[in-house]
Amino acid sequence: MKYLICTRPSGQYPRNIPVADFCNLVAYYMNKMGNEVLLLYTHRAPFKDEVEWLIENNLKWKVLANTHYYNKNPKYFLRLYKILRSEMPDVVEFHVPSVPMGLITSRIKRIKNMIIWNHSLSFYSHKNLSDKISSKIQTYRSNIYFKIATAIIANSEANKSDLLNHHKVNPAKVYVKHLGTFPPEAEENPVKRELMIACIGRYIKSKGQDVLLKALPKVISKYPELKVIFVGAGHPEELIALAKELKISDNCVFQGETKKGDVYKILRRASISVFPTLLEAFGLVAIDSIFCGTPLIASDTGGVSEIIEHNKNGILVEPGNIKQLEISIMNLLANDKLREELSSNAILRSKYFDIHTRAEDYAQWLTKKFN
């Protein structure tokens, strides 16, 4: 069987863009299983170190587009059509944002097996993030793609439930496959944890950093030396203003986008990690925390509860519940034994989410299903 997997290059390979790294490794394991695989890259050509890795592992690849906006340019539809015509894959797989053009072009070429990954829940489906007009438009478009695809991969059971209930997708087309990420390298000299909270995530409303900020004043009044580090891409100006309004600016550090290795260093120093997301299909940030054995308080939403078992390898709180989050932070900071137990169990749980384990499992599933 011949497979085509369309994704973007992984960044500074490896450990930069988990979905892209995952696709690369799926191709690697499928190749080892005797399948013929073509990686089709969007956004840009692979960097030198990525090319070296591809050559070293005998992986075939092509570049579809050197721009982020390829999916809106008709010439890339034509280019994809020509690639499909020359390669004649038996199975194609597309990730956002290549899903629309990938499905349409594959349908024109009458490719029988068309897989798409769904990485998010219904657009603005959370009550605090609702935009009815945008939601209806996005839902209508998504429903078209879901009907065309012959198989849909949901990245969590919560995602699958959303597909079935909100989009009315045929259950026979939906399969749940968890993603993974690269674990941190082993520590030669483990660092001592500091009186610090780490909050990892893009600076967008749905990540709930404002909820954490509003939960902090009483915590900081009890622990005046506490530092809270916010790490993520985006613009934190509103969060900085809120911290100033709450009179906790001196305790808060807003750090920009940070390399994965440095994120792990921060998590290993932190006493607690807080993931206050309001809506989450899966939750790779939660996996980063458990890899580092950092006691995690996370919102009980979407796929997060498939990663975290409450009071065993982390603590789950109601999304947006400021008081509950405040109490959970206070209790965890005061309980050394509980933090140790959560840390040990988190590290055990993290083994399941090693990216090699998850990629090999998915490659085996693909081979078994389509060969």
mmCIF file of C-alpha atoms in Angstrom:
data_model
loop_
_atom_site.group_PDB
_atom_site.id
_atom_site.type_symbol
_atom_site.label_atom_id
_atom_site.label_comp_id
_atom_site.label_asym_id
_atom_site.label_seq_id
_atom_site.Cartn_x
_atom_site.Cartn_y
_atom_site.Cartn_z
ATOM 1 C CA MET A 1 0.000 0.000 0.000
ATOM 2 C CA LYS A 2 1.061 3.531 -0.759
ATOM 3 C CA TYR A 3 0.402 6.299 1.756
ATOM 4 C CA LEU A 4 0.607 10.088 1.545
ATOM 5 C CA ILE A 5 0.714 12.107 4.783
ATOM 6 C CA CYS A 6 0.330 15.858 4.387
ATOM 7 C CA THR A 7 1.623 17.946 7.296
ATOM 8 C CA ARG A 8 4.011 20.792 7.972
ATOM 9 C CA PRO A 9 7.708 20.328 8.804
ATOM 10 C CA SER A 10 8.346 19.978 12.508
ATOM 11 C CA GLY A 11 10.342 23.143 13.152
ATOM 12 C CA GLN A 12 13.800 22.557 14.568
ATOM 13 C CA TYR A 13 13.525 18.790 14.450
ATOM 14 C CA PRO A 14 12.684 17.267 16.785
ATOM 15 C CA ARG A 15 10.559 18.574 19.684
ATOM 16 C CA ASN A 16 8.996 21.706 18.353
ATOM 17 C CA ILE A 17 5.622 20.984 16.720
ATOM 18 C CA PRO A 18 4.190 17.762 18.207
ATOM 19 C CA VAL A 19 1.717 16.972 15.393
ATOM 20 C CA ALA A 20 4.427 17.375 12.750
ATOM 21 C CA ASP A 21 6.936 15.328 14.745
ATOM 22 C CA PHE A 22 4.227 12.698 15.192
ATOM 23 C CA CYS A 23 3.613 12.511 11.417
ATOM 24 C CA ASN A 24 7.322 12.153 10.730
ATOM 25 C CA LEU A 25 7.586 9.274 13.180
ATOM 26 C CA VAL A 26 4.436 7.597 11.847
ATOM 27 C CA ALA A 27 6.076 7.626 8.403
ATOM 28 C CA TYR A 28 9.274 6.258 9.950
ATOM 29 C CA TYR A 29 7.499 3.300 11.579
ATOM 30 C CA MET A 30 5.302 2.614 8.570
ATOM 31 C CA ASN A 31 8.414 2.516 6.409
ATOM 32 C CA LYS A 32 9.933 -0.037 8.775
ATOM 33 C CA MET A 33 6.759 -2.113 8.428
ATOM 34 C CA GLY A 34 7.262 -2.290 4.649
ATOM 35 C CA ASN A 35 4.830 0.432 3.572
ATOM 36 C CA GLU A 36 5.609 3.064 0.956
ATOM 37 C CA VAL A 37 5.075 6.533 2.446
ATOM 38 C CA LEU A 38 5.367 10.051 1.045
ATOM 39 C CA LEU A 39 5.548 12.992 3.463
ATOM 40 C CA LEU A 40 4.082 16.058 1.801
ATOM 41 C CA TYR A 41 5.136 19.261 3.566
ATOM 42 C CA THR A 42 3.340 22.599 3.718
ATOM 43 C CA HIS A 43 4.350 26.044 5.009
ATOM 44 C CA ARG A 44 8.037 25.689 4.067
ATOM 45 C CA ALA A 45 10.778 23.276 3.031
ATOM 46 C CA PRO A 46 12.423 21.212 5.780
ATOM 47 C CA PHE A 47 15.504 22.655 7.472
ATOM 48 C CA LYS A 48 18.914 21.082 6.959
ATOM 49 C CA ASP A 49 18.770 18.950 10.118
ATOM 50 C CA GLU A 50 15.292 17.746 9.168
ATOM 51 C CA VAL A 51 16.476 16.767 5.687
ATOM 52 C CA GLU A 52 19.385 14.887 7.224
ATOM 53 C CA TRP A 53 16.969 12.954 9.431
ATOM 54 C CA LEU A 54 14.702 12.148 6.459
ATOM 55 C CA ILE A 55 17.643 10.915 4.356
ATOM 56 C CA GLU A 56 19.103 8.923 7.242
ATOM 57 C CA ASN A 57 15.805 7.088 7.668
ATOM 58 C CA ASN A 58 15.130 6.589 3.943
ATOM 59 C CA LEU A 59 11.933 8.629 4.010
ATOM 60 C CA LYS A 60 10.459 10.073 0.853
ATOM 61 C CA TRP A 61 9.238 13.671 0.959
ATOM 62 C CA LYS A 62 8.115 16.581 -1.199
ATOM 63 C CA VAL A 63 7.201 20.219 -0.579
ATOM 64 C CA LEU A 64 3.682 21.225 -1.534
ATOM 65 C CA ALA A 65 3.996 24.915 -0.601
ATOM 66 C CA ASN A 66 6.474 27.380 0.885
ATOM 67 C CA THR A 67 3.789 29.632 2.347
ATOM 68 C CA HIS A 68 1.348 29.581 5.263
ATOM 69 C CA TYR A 69 -1.453 30.688 2.941
ATOM 70 C CA TYR A 70 -1.189 27.936 0.354
ATOM 71 C CA ASN A 71 -4.698 26.641 1.064
ATOM 72 C CA LYS A 72 -6.207 29.855 -0.352
ATOM 73 C CA ASN A 73 -4.228 29.833 -3.597
ATOM 74 C CA PRO A 74 -5.640 27.805 -6.542
ATOM 75 C CA LYS A 75 -2.157 27.016 -7.881
ATOM 76 C CA TYR A 76 -1.502 24.764 -4.884
ATOM 77 C CA PHE A 77 -4.686 22.800 -5.585
ATOM 78 C CA LEU A 78 -3.253 22.176 -9.039
ATOM 79 C CA ARG A 79 0.125 21.236 -7.585
ATOM 80 C CA LEU A 80 -1.495 18.798 -5.161
ATOM 81 C CA TYR A 81 -3.544 17.318 -8.005
ATOM 82 C CA LYS A 82 -0.370 16.724 -10.027
ATOM 83 C CA ILE A 83 1.354 15.097 -7.028
ATOM 84 C CA LEU A 84 -1.611 12.801 -6.435
ATOM 85 C CA ARG A 85 -1.722 11.930 -10.135
ATOM 86 C CA SER A 86 1.980 11.059 -10.247
ATOM 87 C CA GLU A 87 2.165 9.258 -6.890
ATOM 88 C CA MET A 88 -1.238 7.497 -7.005
ATOM 89 C CA PRO A 89 -1.455 6.822 -3.233
ATOM 90 C CA ASP A 90 -3.941 4.287 -1.898
ATOM 91 C CA VAL A 91 -4.414 6.248 1.329
ATOM 92 C CA VAL A 92 -4.111 9.985 1.973
ATOM 93 C CA GLU A 93 -4.025 11.740 5.341
ATOM 94 C CA PHE A 94 -4.431 15.473 5.877
ATOM 95 C CA HIS A 95 -3.936 17.722 8.900
ATOM 96 C CA VAL A 96 -5.146 21.306 9.379
ATOM 97 C CA PRO A 97 -4.982 23.576 7.412
ATOM 98 C CA SER A 98 -4.608 21.295 4.402
ATOM 99 C CA VAL A 99 -7.885 19.410 5.041
ATOM 100 C CA PRO A 100 -10.201 21.348 2.649
ATOM 101 C CA MET A 101 -7.927 21.332 -0.406
ATOM 102 C CA GLY A 102 -6.698 17.825 0.408
ATOM 103 C CA LEU A 103 -10.169 16.328 0.538
ATOM 104 C CA ILE A 104 -11.472 18.153 -2.524
ATOM 105 C CA THR A 105 -8.451 17.260 -4.648
ATOM 106 C CA SER A 106 -8.424 13.649 -3.434
ATOM 107 C CA ARG A 107 -12.134 13.358 -4.181
ATOM 108 C CA ILE A 108 -11.526 14.615 -7.732
ATOM 109 C CA LYS A 109 -8.767 11.993 -8.109
ATOM 110 C CA ARG A 110 -11.185 9.355 -6.730
ATOM 111 C CA ILE A 111 -8.830 8.230 -3.995
ATOM 112 C CA LYS A 112 -10.714 5.663 -1.973
ATOM 113 C CA ASN A 113 -9.230 6.176 1.499
ATOM 114 C CA MET A 114 -9.165 9.773 2.783
ATOM 115 C CA ILE A 115 -8.175 10.338 6.417
ATOM 116 C CA ILE A 116 -8.365 13.610 8.309
ATOM 117 C CA TRP A 117 -7.297 14.360 11.875
ATOM 118 C CA ASN A 118 -9.595 16.481 14.016
ATOM 119 C CA HIS A 119 -7.496 18.341 16.603
ATOM 120 C CA SER A 120 -10.100 20.650 18.124
ATOM 121 C CA LEU A 121 -13.571 20.720 19.618
ATOM 122 C CA SER A 122 -16.530 22.573 18.100
ATOM 123 C CA PHE A 123 -15.594 26.125 17.241
ATOM 124 C CA TYR A 124 -16.267 28.428 20.217
ATOM 125 C CA SER A 125 -18.462 25.744 21.800
ATOM 126 C CA HIS A 126 -17.627 26.894 25.336
ATOM 127 C CA LYS A 127 -20.346 29.133 26.762
ATOM 128 C CA ASN A 128 -17.842 31.871 27.640
ATOM 129 C CA LEU A 129 -16.311 31.845 24.160
ATOM 130 C CA SER A 130 -19.486 31.686 22.116
ATOM 131 C CA ASP A 131 -19.761 33.431 18.774
ATOM 132 C CA LYS A 132 -22.928 32.059 17.239
ATOM 133 C CA ILE A 133 -22.388 33.353 13.699
ATOM 134 C CA SER A 134 -18.779 32.134 13.480
ATOM 135 C CA SER A 135 -19.767 28.858 15.103
ATOM 136 C CA LYS A 136 -22.514 28.187 12.567
ATOM 137 C CA ILE A 137 -20.252 28.995 9.613
ATOM 138 C CA GLN A 138 -17.429 26.840 10.944
ATOM 139 C CA THR A 139 -19.794 23.989 11.774
ATOM 140 C CA TYR A 140 -21.306 24.069 8.271
ATOM 141 C CA ARG A 141 -17.855 23.959 6.646
ATOM 142 C CA SER A 142 -16.599 21.230 8.958
ATOM 143 C CA ASN A 143 -19.650 19.077 8.318
ATOM 144 C CA ILE A 144 -18.848 19.082 4.608
ATOM 145 C CA TYR A 145 -15.310 17.881 5.265
ATOM 146 C CA PHE A 146 -16.500 15.210 7.678
ATOM 147 C CA LYS A 147 -18.902 13.852 5.062
ATOM 148 C CA ILE A 148 -16.217 13.679 2.363
ATOM 149 C CA ALA A 149 -13.589 12.001 4.562
ATOM 150 C CA THR A 150 -13.721 8.220 4.729
ATOM 151 C CA ALA A 151 -12.033 8.115 8.148
ATOM 152 C CA ILE A 152 -11.751 10.754 10.891
ATOM 153 C CA ILE A 153 -9.166 10.510 13.651
ATOM 154 C CA ALA A 154 -10.230 12.162 16.901
ATOM 155 C CA ASN A 155 -7.417 12.951 19.314
ATOM 156 C CA SER A 156 -9.531 12.077 22.364
ATOM 157 C CA GLU A 157 -12.779 10.411 23.397
ATOM 158 C CA ALA A 158 -14.102 13.893 24.175
ATOM 159 C CA ASN A 159 -13.289 14.926 20.616
ATOM 160 C CA LYS A 160 -15.102 11.867 19.278
ATOM 161 C CA SER A 161 -18.146 12.656 21.405
ATOM 162 C CA ASP A 162 -18.150 16.198 20.037
ATOM 163 C CA LEU A 163 -17.987 14.883 16.460
ATOM 164 C CA LEU A 164 -20.919 12.539 17.050
ATOM 165 C CA ASN A 165 -23.112 14.929 19.034
ATOM 166 C CA HIS A 166 -22.355 18.334 17.535
ATOM 167 C CA HIS A 167 -21.524 17.398 13.950
ATOM 168 C CA LYS A 168 -23.639 14.219 13.693
ATOM 169 C CA VAL A 169 -20.754 12.297 12.116
ATOM 170 C CA ASN A 170 -21.247 8.628 11.259
ATOM 171 C CA PRO A 171 -19.735 6.746 14.268
ATOM 172 C CA ALA A 172 -18.286 4.100 11.955
ATOM 173 C CA LYS A 173 -15.946 6.717 10.471
ATOM 174 C CA VAL A 174 -14.450 7.962 13.748
ATOM 175 C CA TYR A 175 -11.393 6.467 15.481
ATOM 176 C CA VAL A 176 -9.710 7.748 18.643
ATOM 177 C CA LYS A 177 -5.908 7.986 18.610
ATOM 178 C CA HIS A 178 -3.976 9.892 21.248
ATOM 179 C CA LEU A 179 -1.009 11.998 20.285
ATOM 180 C CA GLY A 180 2.297 12.021 22.123
ATOM 181 C CA THR A 181 5.306 14.247 22.491
ATOM 182 C CA PHE A 182 9.023 13.877 23.137
ATOM 183 C CA PRO A 183 9.881 13.305 26.796
ATOM 184 C CA PRO A 184 12.564 15.500 28.352
ATOM 185 C CA GLU A 185 16.110 14.252 28.439
ATOM 186 C CA ALA A 186 17.201 12.609 31.679
ATOM 187 C CA GLU A 187 18.559 15.001 34.284
ATOM 188 C CA GLU A 188 22.169 14.564 35.327
ATOM 189 C CA ASN A 189 21.689 16.727 38.400
ATOM 190 C CA PRO A 190 18.010 17.131 39.318
ATOM 191 C CA VAL A 191 17.188 20.712 40.308
ATOM 192 C CA LYS A 192 15.437 21.555 43.549
ATOM 193 C CA ARG A 193 11.857 22.679 43.080
ATOM 194 C CA GLU A 194 11.172 26.310 43.877
ATOM 195 C CA LEU A 195 8.132 28.077 45.308
ATOM 196 C CA MET A 196 6.855 28.601 41.808
ATOM 197 C CA ILE A 197 3.792 27.920 39.671
ATOM 198 C CA ALA A 198 4.202 27.282 35.937
ATOM 199 C CA CYS A 199 1.381 28.036 33.513
ATOM 200 C CA ILE A 200 2.129 26.921 29.951
ATOM 201 C CA GLY A 201 -0.088 27.867 27.009
ATOM 202 C CA ARG A 202 -0.702 30.405 24.261
ATOM 203 C CA TYR A 203 -1.978 33.805 25.374
ATOM 204 C CA ILE A 204 -5.550 33.370 24.168
ATOM 205 C CA LYS A 205 -8.845 33.584 26.047
ATOM 206 C CA SER A 206 -9.594 29.872 25.844
ATOM 207 C CA LYS A 207 -6.428 28.958 27.789
ATOM 208 C CA GLY A 208 -7.828 30.591 30.934
ATOM 209 C CA GLN A 209 -4.742 32.407 32.214
ATOM 210 C CA ASP A 210 -7.052 35.145 33.523
ATOM 211 C CA VAL A 211 -8.795 32.550 35.688
ATOM 212 C CA LEU A 212 -5.476 31.651 37.290
ATOM 213 C CA LEU A 213 -4.608 35.314 37.853
ATOM 214 C CA LYS A 214 -7.923 35.904 39.628
ATOM 215 C CA ALA A 215 -7.263 32.867 41.852
ATOM 216 C CA LEU A 216 -3.841 34.138 42.951
ATOM 217 C CA PRO A 217 -4.331 37.128 45.317
ATOM 218 C CA LYS A 218 -5.178 35.055 48.412
ATOM 219 C CA VAL A 219 -2.533 32.474 47.517
ATOM 220 C CA ILE A 220 0.116 35.182 47.238
ATOM 221 C CA SER A 221 -1.005 36.794 50.504
ATOM 222 C CA LYS A 222 -0.140 33.481 52.203
ATOM 223 C CA TYR A 223 2.960 32.802 50.078
ATOM 224 C CA PRO A 224 4.384 36.288 49.320
ATOM 225 C CA GLU A 225 7.555 34.813 47.785
ATOM 226 C CA LEU A 226 5.594 32.758 45.249
ATOM 227 C CA LYS A 227 6.512 33.271 41.597
ATOM 228 C CA VAL A 228 4.096 32.481 38.782
ATOM 229 C CA ILE A 229 5.600 32.049 35.315
ATOM 230 C CA PHE A 230 3.344 32.266 32.271
ATOM 231 C CA VAL A 231 4.933 30.821 29.127
ATOM 232 C CA GLY A 232 3.381 31.015 25.673
ATOM 233 C CA ALA A 233 3.138 32.611 22.272
ATOM 234 C CA GLY A 234 0.934 35.612 21.671
ATOM 235 C CA HIS A 235 0.229 38.946 23.279
ATOM 236 C CA PRO A 236 -0.107 39.017 27.082
ATOM 237 C CA GLU A 237 -0.917 42.729 27.446
ATOM 238 C CA GLU A 238 -4.415 42.133 28.858
ATOM 239 C CA LEU A 239 -3.037 39.594 31.328
ATOM 240 C CA ILE A 240 -0.276 41.984 32.405
ATOM 241 C CA ALA A 241 -2.910 44.688 32.983
ATOM 242 C CA LEU A 242 -5.050 42.269 34.985
ATOM 243 C CA ALA A 243 -2.081 41.269 37.174
ATOM 244 C CA LYS A 244 -1.441 44.960 37.838
ATOM 245 C CA GLU A 245 -5.102 45.534 38.695
ATOM 246 C CA LEU A 246 -5.017 42.586 41.125
ATOM 247 C CA LYS A 247 -1.784 43.978 42.665
ATOM 248 C CA ILE A 248 0.165 40.772 41.987
ATOM 249 C CA SER A 249 2.466 42.041 39.213
ATOM 250 C CA ASP A 250 5.620 41.560 41.280
ATOM 251 C CA ASN A 251 4.874 37.842 41.561
ATOM 252 C CA CYS A 252 4.066 37.247 37.883
ATOM 253 C CA VAL A 253 6.443 36.750 34.979
ATOM 254 C CA PHE A 254 5.096 36.728 31.413
ATOM 255 C CA GLN A 255 7.546 34.905 29.206
ATOM 256 C CA GLY A 256 7.174 34.639 25.451
ATOM 257 C CA GLU A 257 7.254 31.555 23.264
ATOM 258 C CA THR A 258 9.944 29.239 24.598
ATOM 259 C CA LYS A 259 11.783 26.217 23.213
ATOM 260 C CA LYS A 260 10.488 22.870 24.399
ATOM 261 C CA GLY A 261 13.699 22.068 26.263
ATOM 262 C CA ASP A 262 13.436 25.338 28.205
ATOM 263 C CA VAL A 263 9.754 24.691 28.961
ATOM 264 C CA TYR A 264 10.792 21.391 30.551
ATOM 265 C CA LYS A 265 13.435 23.217 32.618
ATOM 266 C CA ILE A 266 10.773 25.588 33.945
ATOM 267 C CA LEU A 267 8.399 22.729 34.747
ATOM 268 C CA ARG A 268 11.130 20.843 36.593
ATOM 269 C CA ARG A 269 11.767 23.880 38.795
ATOM 270 C CA ALA A 270 8.097 24.508 39.556
ATOM 271 C CA SER A 271 6.324 23.187 42.640
ATOM 272 C CA ILE A 272 3.038 23.147 40.729
ATOM 273 C CA SER A 273 1.859 23.402 37.139
ATOM 274 C CA VAL A 274 -1.564 24.905 36.446
ATOM 275 C CA PHE A 275 -3.440 24.334 33.177
ATOM 276 C CA PRO A 276 -6.608 26.473 33.545
ATOM 277 C CA THR A 277 -7.904 25.916 30.004
ATOM 278 C CA LEU A 278 -11.596 26.529 29.347
ATOM 279 C CA LEU A 279 -11.879 24.222 26.339
ATOM 280 C CA GLU A 280 -9.419 21.564 25.216
ATOM 281 C CA ALA A 281 -9.740 18.716 22.731
ATOM 282 C CA PHE A 282 -6.723 16.898 24.139
ATOM 283 C CA GLY A 283 -4.117 18.793 26.187
ATOM 284 C CA LEU A 284 -0.461 18.311 25.258
ATOM 285 C CA VAL A 285 0.489 20.882 27.918
ATOM 286 C CA ALA A 286 -0.767 18.474 30.545
ATOM 287 C CA ILE A 287 1.536 15.811 29.094
ATOM 288 C CA ASP A 288 4.520 18.160 29.335
ATOM 289 C CA SER A 289 3.808 18.561 33.044
ATOM 290 C CA ILE A 290 3.474 14.871 33.832
ATOM 291 C CA PHE A 291 6.648 14.101 31.857
ATOM 292 C CA CYS A 292 8.455 16.374 34.323
ATOM 293 C CA GLY A 293 6.668 14.944 37.330
ATOM 294 C CA THR A 294 5.309 18.383 38.145
ATOM 295 C CA PRO A 295 2.131 18.186 40.279
ATOM 296 C CA LEU A 296 -0.602 19.408 37.947
ATOM 297 C CA ILE A 297 -3.883 21.198 38.542
ATOM 298 C CA ALA A 298 -5.878 21.171 35.317
ATOM 299 C CA SER A 299 -9.378 21.965 34.107
ATOM 300 C CA ASP A 300 -11.686 18.982 33.806
ATOM 301 C CA THR A 301 -12.578 19.602 30.179
ATOM 302 C CA GLY A 302 -12.312 17.764 26.873
ATOM 303 C CA GLY A 303 -9.491 15.258 26.660
ATOM 304 C CA VAL A 304 -7.652 16.479 29.769
ATOM 305 C CA SER A 305 -9.461 13.931 31.936
ATOM 306 C CA GLU A 306 -8.121 11.185 29.627
ATOM 307 C CA ILE A 307 -4.620 12.244 30.646
ATOM 308 C CA ILE A 308 -5.205 13.075 34.304
ATOM 309 C CA GLU A 309 -6.913 10.868 36.897
ATOM 310 C CA HIS A 310 -8.173 13.105 39.679
ATOM 311 C CA ASN A 311 -6.195 12.890 42.918
ATOM 312 C CA LYS A 312 -3.952 10.180 41.461
ATOM 313 C CA ASN A 313 -1.617 11.812 38.929
ATOM 314 C CA GLY A 314 -3.060 15.311 39.079
ATOM 315 C CA ILE A 315 -5.976 17.389 40.304
ATOM 316 C CA LEU A 316 -8.961 18.321 38.139
ATOM 317 C CA VAL A 317 -11.044 21.452 38.713
ATOM 318 C CA GLU A 318 -14.122 22.890 37.071
ATOM 319 C CA PRO A 319 -13.163 25.105 34.094
ATOM 320 C CA GLY A 320 -13.433 28.784 34.993
ATOM 321 C CA ASN A 321 -14.073 28.134 38.701
ATOM 322 C CA ILE A 322 -11.784 30.687 40.347
ATOM 323 C CA LYS A 323 -12.537 29.705 43.944
ATOM 324 C CA GLN A 324 -12.035 25.996 43.339
ATOM 325 C CA LEU A 325 -8.725 26.695 41.618
ATOM 326 C CA GLU A 326 -7.609 28.946 44.484
ATOM 327 C CA ILE A 327 -8.437 26.274 47.082
ATOM 328 C CA SER A 328 -6.703 23.540 45.067
ATOM 329 C CA ILE A 329 -3.512 25.604 44.746
ATOM 330 C CA MET A 330 -3.500 26.417 48.463
ATOM 331 C CA ASN A 331 -4.051 22.789 49.436
ATOM 332 C CA LEU A 332 -1.384 21.461 47.101
ATOM 333 C CA LEU A 333 1.246 24.004 48.144
ATOM 334 C CA ALA A 334 0.621 23.059 51.782
ATOM 335 C CA ASN A 335 0.790 19.287 51.241
ATOM 336 C CA ASP A 336 4.295 17.953 50.526
ATOM 337 C CA LYS A 337 3.165 14.320 50.636
ATOM 338 C CA LEU A 338 0.390 14.832 48.089
ATOM 339 C CA ARG A 339 2.769 16.619 45.726
ATOM 340 C CA GLU A 340 5.215 13.706 45.954
ATOM 341 C CA GLU A 341 2.473 11.145 45.254
ATOM 342 C CA LEU A 342 1.103 13.089 42.294
ATOM 343 C CA SER A 343 4.618 13.511 40.928
ATOM 344 C CA SER A 344 5.460 9.796 41.080
ATOM 345 C CA ASN A 345 2.164 8.738 39.522
ATOM 346 C CA ALA A 346 2.435 11.418 36.835
ATOM 347 C CA ILE A 347 5.799 10.093 35.661
ATOM 348 C CA LEU A 348 4.343 6.573 35.417
ATOM 349 C CA ARG A 349 1.366 7.852 33.432
ATOM 350 C CA SER A 350 3.585 9.849 31.068
ATOM 351 C CA LYS A 351 5.152 6.704 29.570
ATOM 352 C CA TYR A 352 1.963 6.068 27.602
ATOM 353 C CA PHE A 353 2.352 9.448 25.860
ATOM 354 C CA ASP A 354 5.916 8.996 24.644
ATOM 355 C CA ILE A 355 5.709 10.118 21.010
ATOM 356 C CA HIS A 356 7.488 6.990 19.728
ATOM 357 C CA THR A 357 4.954 4.757 21.494
ATOM 358 C CA ARG A 358 1.961 6.646 20.136
ATOM 359 C CA ALA A 359 3.392 6.973 16.598
ATOM 360 C CA GLU A 360 4.244 3.276 16.362
ATOM 361 C CA ASP A 361 0.795 2.342 17.662
ATOM 362 C CA TYR A 362 -0.863 4.531 15.013
ATOM 363 C CA ALA A 363 1.409 3.203 12.254
ATOM 364 C CA GLN A 364 0.437 -0.357 13.200
ATOM 365 C CA TRP A 365 -3.242 0.599 13.119
ATOM 366 C CA LEU A 366 -2.904 2.193 9.669
ATOM 367 C CA THR A 367 -1.056 -0.821 8.293
ATOM 368 C CA LYS A 368 -3.596 -3.275 9.698
ATOM 369 C CA LYS A 369 -6.645 -1.291 8.580
ATOM 370 C CA PHE A 370 -5.672 -0.519 4.994
ATOM 371 C CA ASN A 371 -3.321 -3.345 3.927
#
